[in-house]
mmCIF file of C-alpha atoms in Angstrom:
data_model
loop_
_atom_site.group_PDB
_atom_site.id
_atom_site.type_symbol
_atom_site.label_atom_id
_atom_site.label_comp_id
_atom_site.label_asym_id
_atom_site.label_seq_id
_atom_site.Cartn_x
_atom_site.Cartn_y
_atom_site.Cartn_z
ATOM 1 C CA MET S 1 0.000 0.000 0.000
ATOM 2 C CA SER S 2 1.316 3.445 -0.907
ATOM 3 C CA THR S 3 0.865 6.669 0.990
ATOM 4 C CA THR S 4 -2.016 9.065 0.310
ATOM 5 C CA MET S 5 -2.561 12.821 0.473
ATOM 6 C CA LYS S 6 0.950 13.795 -0.705
ATOM 7 C CA GLY S 7 2.873 11.214 1.285
ATOM 8 C CA ALA S 8 0.764 10.692 4.411
ATOM 9 C CA LYS S 9 1.203 7.343 6.139
ATOM 10 C CA THR S 10 -2.134 5.607 5.808
ATOM 11 C CA ASP S 11 -4.126 2.706 7.230
ATOM 12 C CA PHE S 12 -7.328 1.300 5.775
ATOM 13 C CA GLY S 13 -10.515 1.543 7.788
ATOM 14 C CA VAL S 14 -14.260 1.153 7.420
ATOM 15 C CA ASN S 15 -16.408 4.265 7.701
ATOM 16 C CA PHE S 16 -19.538 2.911 9.350
ATOM 17 C CA ALA S 17 -21.289 6.239 8.755
ATOM 18 C CA ASP S 18 -21.302 5.853 4.974
ATOM 19 C CA GLY S 19 -20.285 2.221 4.397
ATOM 20 C CA ARG S 20 -17.069 3.023 2.577
ATOM 21 C CA ILE S 21 -13.573 1.560 2.944
ATOM 22 C CA LYS S 22 -10.840 4.164 2.721
ATOM 23 C CA GLY S 23 -7.233 4.859 3.558
ATOM 24 C CA TYR S 24 -7.035 7.183 6.553
ATOM 25 C CA GLY S 25 -3.982 9.256 7.362
ATOM 26 C CA LEU S 26 -2.366 8.466 10.704
ATOM 27 C CA VAL S 27 -1.760 12.130 11.581
ATOM 28 C CA ASP S 28 -3.957 15.220 11.203
ATOM 29 C CA PRO S 29 -2.978 18.329 9.175
ATOM 30 C CA HIS S 30 -1.239 19.719 12.270
ATOM 31 C CA GLY S 31 0.970 16.637 12.619
ATOM 32 C CA ARG S 32 -0.871 15.202 15.605
ATOM 33 C CA GLU S 33 -1.352 11.443 15.773
ATOM 34 C CA LYS S 34 -4.958 10.399 15.203
ATOM 35 C CA THR S 35 -6.823 7.668 17.070
ATOM 36 C CA PHE S 36 -9.354 5.213 15.665
ATOM 37 C CA TYR S 37 -11.824 2.682 16.990
ATOM 38 C CA VAL S 38 -11.010 -1.014 16.567
ATOM 39 C CA LEU S 39 -13.238 -4.095 16.300
ATOM 40 C CA TYR S 40 -11.415 -7.305 17.249
ATOM 41 C CA VAL S 41 -12.164 -10.806 15.989
ATOM 42 C CA ARG S 42 -10.933 -14.303 16.737
ATOM 43 C CA GLY S 43 -10.916 -17.664 14.973
ATOM 44 C CA ASN S 44 -10.507 -18.661 11.311
ATOM 45 C CA PRO S 45 -6.941 -17.356 10.818
ATOM 46 C CA ASN S 46 -7.084 -18.243 7.102
ATOM 47 C CA TYR S 47 -9.993 -15.881 6.437
ATOM 48 C CA GLY S 48 -9.195 -13.601 3.532
ATOM 49 C CA VAL S 49 -6.257 -15.678 2.288
ATOM 50 C CA ASN S 50 -6.834 -16.332 -1.413
ATOM 51 C CA GLN S 51 -6.136 -19.754 -2.934
ATOM 52 C CA TYR S 52 -5.995 -19.058 -6.655
ATOM 53 C CA SER S 53 -5.625 -21.529 -9.475
ATOM 54 C CA ASP S 54 -5.434 -20.692 -13.168
ATOM 55 C CA ASN S 55 -8.001 -22.757 -15.072
ATOM 56 C CA LEU S 56 -6.115 -22.015 -18.336
ATOM 57 C CA ASP S 57 -9.359 -20.981 -20.031
ATOM 58 C CA GLY S 58 -9.371 -17.307 -19.156
ATOM 59 C CA THR S 59 -10.787 -17.891 -15.680
ATOM 60 C CA ILE S 60 -9.306 -17.946 -12.164
ATOM 61 C CA LYS S 61 -10.697 -20.123 -9.371
ATOM 62 C CA ASP S 62 -10.375 -18.966 -5.770
ATOM 63 C CA ARG S 63 -10.699 -22.081 -3.629
ATOM 64 C CA ALA S 64 -10.909 -19.895 -0.522
ATOM 65 C CA THR S 65 -14.322 -18.568 -1.580
ATOM 66 C CA GLY S 66 -15.413 -21.080 -4.217
ATOM 67 C CA LEU S 67 -15.816 -18.264 -6.738
ATOM 68 C CA THR S 68 -14.583 -18.346 -10.333
ATOM 69 C CA TRP S 69 -13.441 -15.042 -11.818
ATOM 70 C CA MET S 70 -12.836 -13.796 -15.317
ATOM 71 C CA GLN S 71 -9.086 -13.438 -15.714
ATOM 72 C CA ALA S 72 -9.487 -10.350 -17.899
ATOM 73 C CA ASP S 73 -11.699 -7.374 -17.237
ATOM 74 C CA SER S 74 -14.197 -5.787 -19.609
ATOM 75 C CA GLY S 75 -11.458 -3.866 -21.433
ATOM 76 C CA GLU S 76 -13.599 -0.748 -21.490
ATOM 77 C CA SER S 77 -15.588 1.250 -18.975
ATOM 78 C CA MET S 78 -19.376 1.509 -18.811
ATOM 79 C CA ASP S 79 -22.169 2.785 -16.603
ATOM 80 C CA TRP S 80 -23.913 0.500 -14.111
ATOM 81 C CA PRO S 81 -26.967 -0.564 -16.181
ATOM 82 C CA THR S 82 -24.662 -1.387 -19.097
ATOM 83 C CA ALA S 83 -22.480 -3.419 -16.723
ATOM 84 C CA LEU S 84 -25.509 -5.494 -15.715
ATOM 85 C CA LYS S 85 -26.343 -6.151 -19.373
ATOM 86 C CA TYR S 86 -22.695 -6.979 -20.119
ATOM 87 C CA ALA S 87 -22.865 -9.671 -17.443
ATOM 88 C CA GLU S 88 -26.246 -10.940 -18.611
ATOM 89 C CA ASP S 89 -24.981 -11.366 -22.179
ATOM 90 C CA MET S 90 -21.612 -12.936 -21.317
ATOM 91 C CA GLU S 91 -20.795 -16.491 -22.386
ATOM 92 C CA HIS S 92 -17.273 -17.667 -21.631
ATOM 93 C CA ALA S 93 -15.490 -20.962 -20.954
ATOM 94 C CA GLY S 94 -18.730 -22.852 -21.539
ATOM 95 C CA TYR S 95 -20.738 -20.896 -18.959
ATOM 96 C CA SER S 96 -23.444 -18.273 -19.296
ATOM 97 C CA ASP S 97 -24.109 -17.600 -15.591
ATOM 98 C CA TRP S 98 -21.555 -14.818 -15.244
ATOM 99 C CA ARG S 99 -22.618 -11.907 -13.075
ATOM 100 C CA LEU S 100 -21.480 -8.664 -11.517
ATOM 101 C CA PRO S 101 -19.890 -9.415 -8.110
ATOM 102 C CA ASN S 102 -21.329 -7.895 -4.966
ATOM 103 C CA ALA S 103 -19.179 -5.633 -2.807
ATOM 104 C CA LYS S 104 -18.056 -8.383 -0.438
ATOM 105 C CA GLU S 105 -17.048 -10.652 -3.327
ATOM 106 C CA LEU S 106 -15.062 -8.024 -5.210
ATOM 107 C CA GLN S 107 -13.305 -6.910 -2.029
ATOM 108 C CA SER S 108 -12.130 -10.509 -1.547
ATOM 109 C CA ILE S 109 -9.721 -10.248 -4.505
ATOM 110 C CA ILE S 110 -8.172 -6.904 -3.545
ATOM 111 C CA ASP S 111 -4.459 -7.275 -2.795
ATOM 112 C CA TYR S 112 -3.620 -4.493 -0.354
ATOM 113 C CA THR S 113 0.121 -5.143 -0.726
ATOM 114 C CA ARG S 114 -0.042 -3.856 -4.308
ATOM 115 C CA SER S 115 -0.699 -0.438 -5.798
ATOM 116 C CA PRO S 116 0.401 1.654 -8.783
ATOM 117 C CA ASP S 117 2.864 3.587 -6.614
ATOM 118 C CA THR S 118 4.459 0.628 -4.798
ATOM 119 C CA THR S 119 4.420 -2.243 -7.301
ATOM 120 C CA ASP S 120 3.532 -0.398 -10.529
ATOM 121 C CA SER S 121 0.448 -2.587 -10.758
ATOM 122 C CA ALA S 122 -3.200 -2.762 -9.878
ATOM 123 C CA ALA S 123 -4.157 -3.888 -6.370
ATOM 124 C CA ILE S 124 -4.742 -7.486 -7.415
ATOM 125 C CA ASP S 125 -2.786 -10.711 -7.867
ATOM 126 C CA PRO S 126 -0.750 -10.662 -11.115
ATOM 127 C CA LEU S 127 -2.665 -13.741 -12.319
ATOM 128 C CA PHE S 128 -5.409 -11.278 -13.240
ATOM 129 C CA LYS S 129 -5.280 -8.876 -16.174
ATOM 130 C CA CYS S 130 -6.193 -5.235 -15.612
ATOM 131 C CA THR S 131 -6.709 -2.674 -18.350
ATOM 132 C CA GLU S 132 -4.556 0.431 -17.994
ATOM 133 C CA ILE S 133 -6.239 3.832 -18.049
ATOM 134 C CA ILE S 134 -5.105 7.452 -17.993
ATOM 135 C CA ASN S 135 -6.540 9.034 -14.870
ATOM 136 C CA GLU S 136 -7.558 12.594 -13.968
ATOM 137 C CA GLN S 137 -3.923 13.409 -13.162
ATOM 138 C CA GLY S 138 -2.990 12.474 -16.726
ATOM 139 C CA VAL S 139 -0.879 9.483 -15.643
ATOM 140 C CA LYS S 140 -1.079 5.727 -16.160
ATOM 141 C CA ASP S 141 -3.380 4.057 -13.680
ATOM 142 C CA TYR S 142 -5.937 1.283 -13.240
ATOM 143 C CA GLY S 143 -9.683 1.643 -13.105
ATOM 144 C CA ASN S 144 -12.546 1.511 -10.674
ATOM 145 C CA TYR S 145 -14.650 -1.666 -10.900
ATOM 146 C CA TRP S 146 -18.405 -1.841 -10.475
ATOM 147 C CA THR S 147 -20.141 -4.148 -8.034
ATOM 148 C CA SER S 148 -23.785 -5.195 -8.064
ATOM 149 C CA SER S 149 -24.277 -3.562 -4.642
ATOM 150 C CA THR S 150 -26.427 -0.454 -4.497
ATOM 151 C CA HIS S 151 -25.168 2.211 -2.091
ATOM 152 C CA VAL S 152 -28.337 3.498 -0.479
ATOM 153 C CA ASN S 153 -27.982 6.981 1.008
ATOM 154 C CA THR S 154 -29.801 10.311 1.008
ATOM 155 C CA SER S 155 -30.081 10.115 -2.783
ATOM 156 C CA GLY S 156 -31.959 6.815 -2.562
ATOM 157 C CA ALA S 157 -30.727 3.988 -4.784
ATOM 158 C CA ALA S 158 -29.020 6.140 -7.430
ATOM 159 C CA GLN S 159 -25.481 5.102 -6.430
ATOM 160 C CA ALA S 160 -23.624 1.804 -6.784
ATOM 161 C CA VAL S 161 -20.500 0.586 -5.011
ATOM 162 C CA TYR S 162 -17.162 0.331 -6.795
ATOM 163 C CA PHE S 163 -13.621 -0.599 -5.773
ATOM 164 C CA SER S 164 -10.521 1.269 -6.901
ATOM 165 C CA PHE S 165 -7.891 -1.167 -8.149
ATOM 166 C CA GLY S 166 -5.738 1.850 -8.951
ATOM 167 C CA ARG S 167 -5.370 5.230 -7.287
ATOM 168 C CA SER S 168 -8.480 6.499 -5.504
ATOM 169 C CA LEU S 169 -8.413 10.107 -6.615
ATOM 170 C CA GLY S 170 -9.951 13.227 -5.159
ATOM 171 C CA TYR S 171 -9.675 16.919 -5.992
ATOM 172 C CA MET S 172 -8.226 18.758 -3.009
ATOM 173 C CA ARG S 173 -7.261 22.378 -2.450
ATOM 174 C CA ASP S 174 -4.139 23.321 -0.529
ATOM 175 C CA ARG S 175 -5.307 24.935 2.717
ATOM 176 C CA PHE S 176 -2.583 27.591 2.475
ATOM 177 C CA THR S 177 -2.428 28.452 -1.230
ATOM 178 C CA GLY S 178 -5.935 27.461 -2.312
ATOM 179 C CA GLU S 179 -4.522 25.677 -5.352
ATOM 180 C CA GLY S 180 -6.409 22.548 -6.361
ATOM 181 C CA ALA S 181 -4.999 19.252 -7.610
ATOM 182 C CA TRP S 182 -5.953 15.615 -8.049
ATOM 183 C CA LEU S 183 -4.453 13.401 -5.328
ATOM 184 C CA ASP S 184 -4.703 9.775 -4.310
ATOM 185 C CA VAL S 185 -6.914 10.558 -1.317
ATOM 186 C CA HIS S 186 -8.078 7.078 -0.266
ATOM 187 C CA GLY S 187 -5.608 4.565 -1.714
ATOM 188 C CA ALA S 188 -5.745 1.603 -4.081
ATOM 189 C CA GLY S 189 -8.274 -0.870 -2.716
ATOM 190 C CA SER S 190 -10.731 1.689 -1.401
ATOM 191 C CA GLN S 191 -14.486 1.222 -1.703
ATOM 192 C CA ARG S 192 -16.560 4.232 -2.743
ATOM 193 C CA SER S 193 -19.622 4.836 -4.940
ATOM 194 C CA ASP S 194 -20.578 6.469 -8.221
ATOM 195 C CA PRO S 195 -23.901 7.480 -9.744
ATOM 196 C CA LYS S 196 -25.252 4.531 -11.727
ATOM 197 C CA VAL S 197 -25.855 6.779 -14.734
ATOM 198 C CA GLY S 198 -25.177 10.370 -15.649
ATOM 199 C CA ASP S 199 -22.647 12.812 -17.020
ATOM 200 C CA ALA S 200 -19.267 12.793 -15.262
ATOM 201 C CA SER S 201 -18.399 16.183 -16.786
ATOM 202 C CA LEU S 202 -20.833 17.718 -14.286
ATOM 203 C CA PHE S 203 -18.283 16.903 -11.564
ATOM 204 C CA PRO S 204 -15.065 18.551 -12.837
ATOM 205 C CA GLN S 205 -13.663 18.779 -9.301
ATOM 206 C CA GLY S 206 -15.157 15.599 -7.915
ATOM 207 C CA ARG S 207 -17.689 15.388 -5.113
ATOM 208 C CA GLY S 208 -17.701 15.293 -1.324
ATOM 209 C CA PRO S 209 -15.255 16.446 1.379
ATOM 210 C CA GLN S 210 -12.272 14.857 -0.393
ATOM 211 C CA GLY S 211 -13.483 15.689 -3.904
ATOM 212 C CA ASP S 212 -13.946 12.032 -4.881
ATOM 213 C CA ALA S 213 -13.431 11.632 -8.631
ATOM 214 C CA ILE S 214 -16.751 10.857 -10.327
ATOM 215 C CA ARG S 215 -16.373 8.738 -13.458
ATOM 216 C CA ILE S 216 -19.691 6.872 -13.787
ATOM 217 C CA GLN S 217 -18.021 4.878 -16.562
ATOM 218 C CA ASN S 218 -16.203 2.101 -14.683
ATOM 219 C CA MET S 219 -14.595 -1.241 -15.488
ATOM 220 C CA VAL S 220 -16.153 -4.675 -14.893
ATOM 221 C CA ARG S 221 -14.753 -8.022 -13.756
ATOM 222 C CA LEU S 222 -17.312 -10.827 -13.816
ATOM 223 C CA VAL S 223 -17.697 -13.744 -11.425
ATOM 224 C CA ARG S 224 -19.686 -16.953 -11.221
ATOM 225 C CA GLY S 225 -20.585 -19.293 -8.385
ATOM 226 C CA GLY S 226 -21.586 -18.372 -4.870
ATOM 227 C CA GLU S 227 -25.050 -17.208 -3.937
ATOM 228 C CA ALA S 228 -26.304 -15.157 -6.858
ATOM 229 C CA VAL S 229 -28.960 -12.519 -6.206
ATOM 230 C CA ARG S 230 -30.805 -11.093 -9.179
ATOM 231 C CA VAL S 231 -30.171 -7.368 -9.522
ATOM 232 C CA THR S 232 -32.420 -5.020 -11.462
ATOM 233 C CA GLN S 233 -31.794 -1.475 -12.560
#
């Protein structure tokens, strides 16, 4: 995992107020060490440890979860309804039951030891193929990937969850100079949300306290197996 916010040491945490997973800086803007709440757990020490095998047909099996993943992503970005149709129409390796993963499933293949700034790769095992993009900073990066999970908030069901397999950008202004710039504000592997449809050009400086980049057009990696729940638009 790389640093965020211009070099801040960062740990991942869950924001139980909005359901997102983000990298949080360990010190505040004044250099004071921050404190966080912790939930402890015991048992099942192998939880979250992937057991991948290459099926040599363009799919990857994770024996830890029983899920089978497409080795390659969609190769192009799309809005959420189009992502659902992409999954519905997919036939690959003799199967037609491919689907958009839910948030928990997609999070299970994040590799938090990898990032564009530490390993020059997406935050995923190198068995998988990730399409390179040019991000809002104008540099090589990796995309955000849709899930089937709707992010219900004050705007109702208009948002869907995605994971950043590359930098998790936001538009921030320097508190001294007022100059704005795109920064990796939450780190590769963060979970945020985008409008399911719309015009990303309406958000030239992102949205929210950290100016989260709004793309609406995101990548897709399909999965099969597990407990499928039918999702409608």
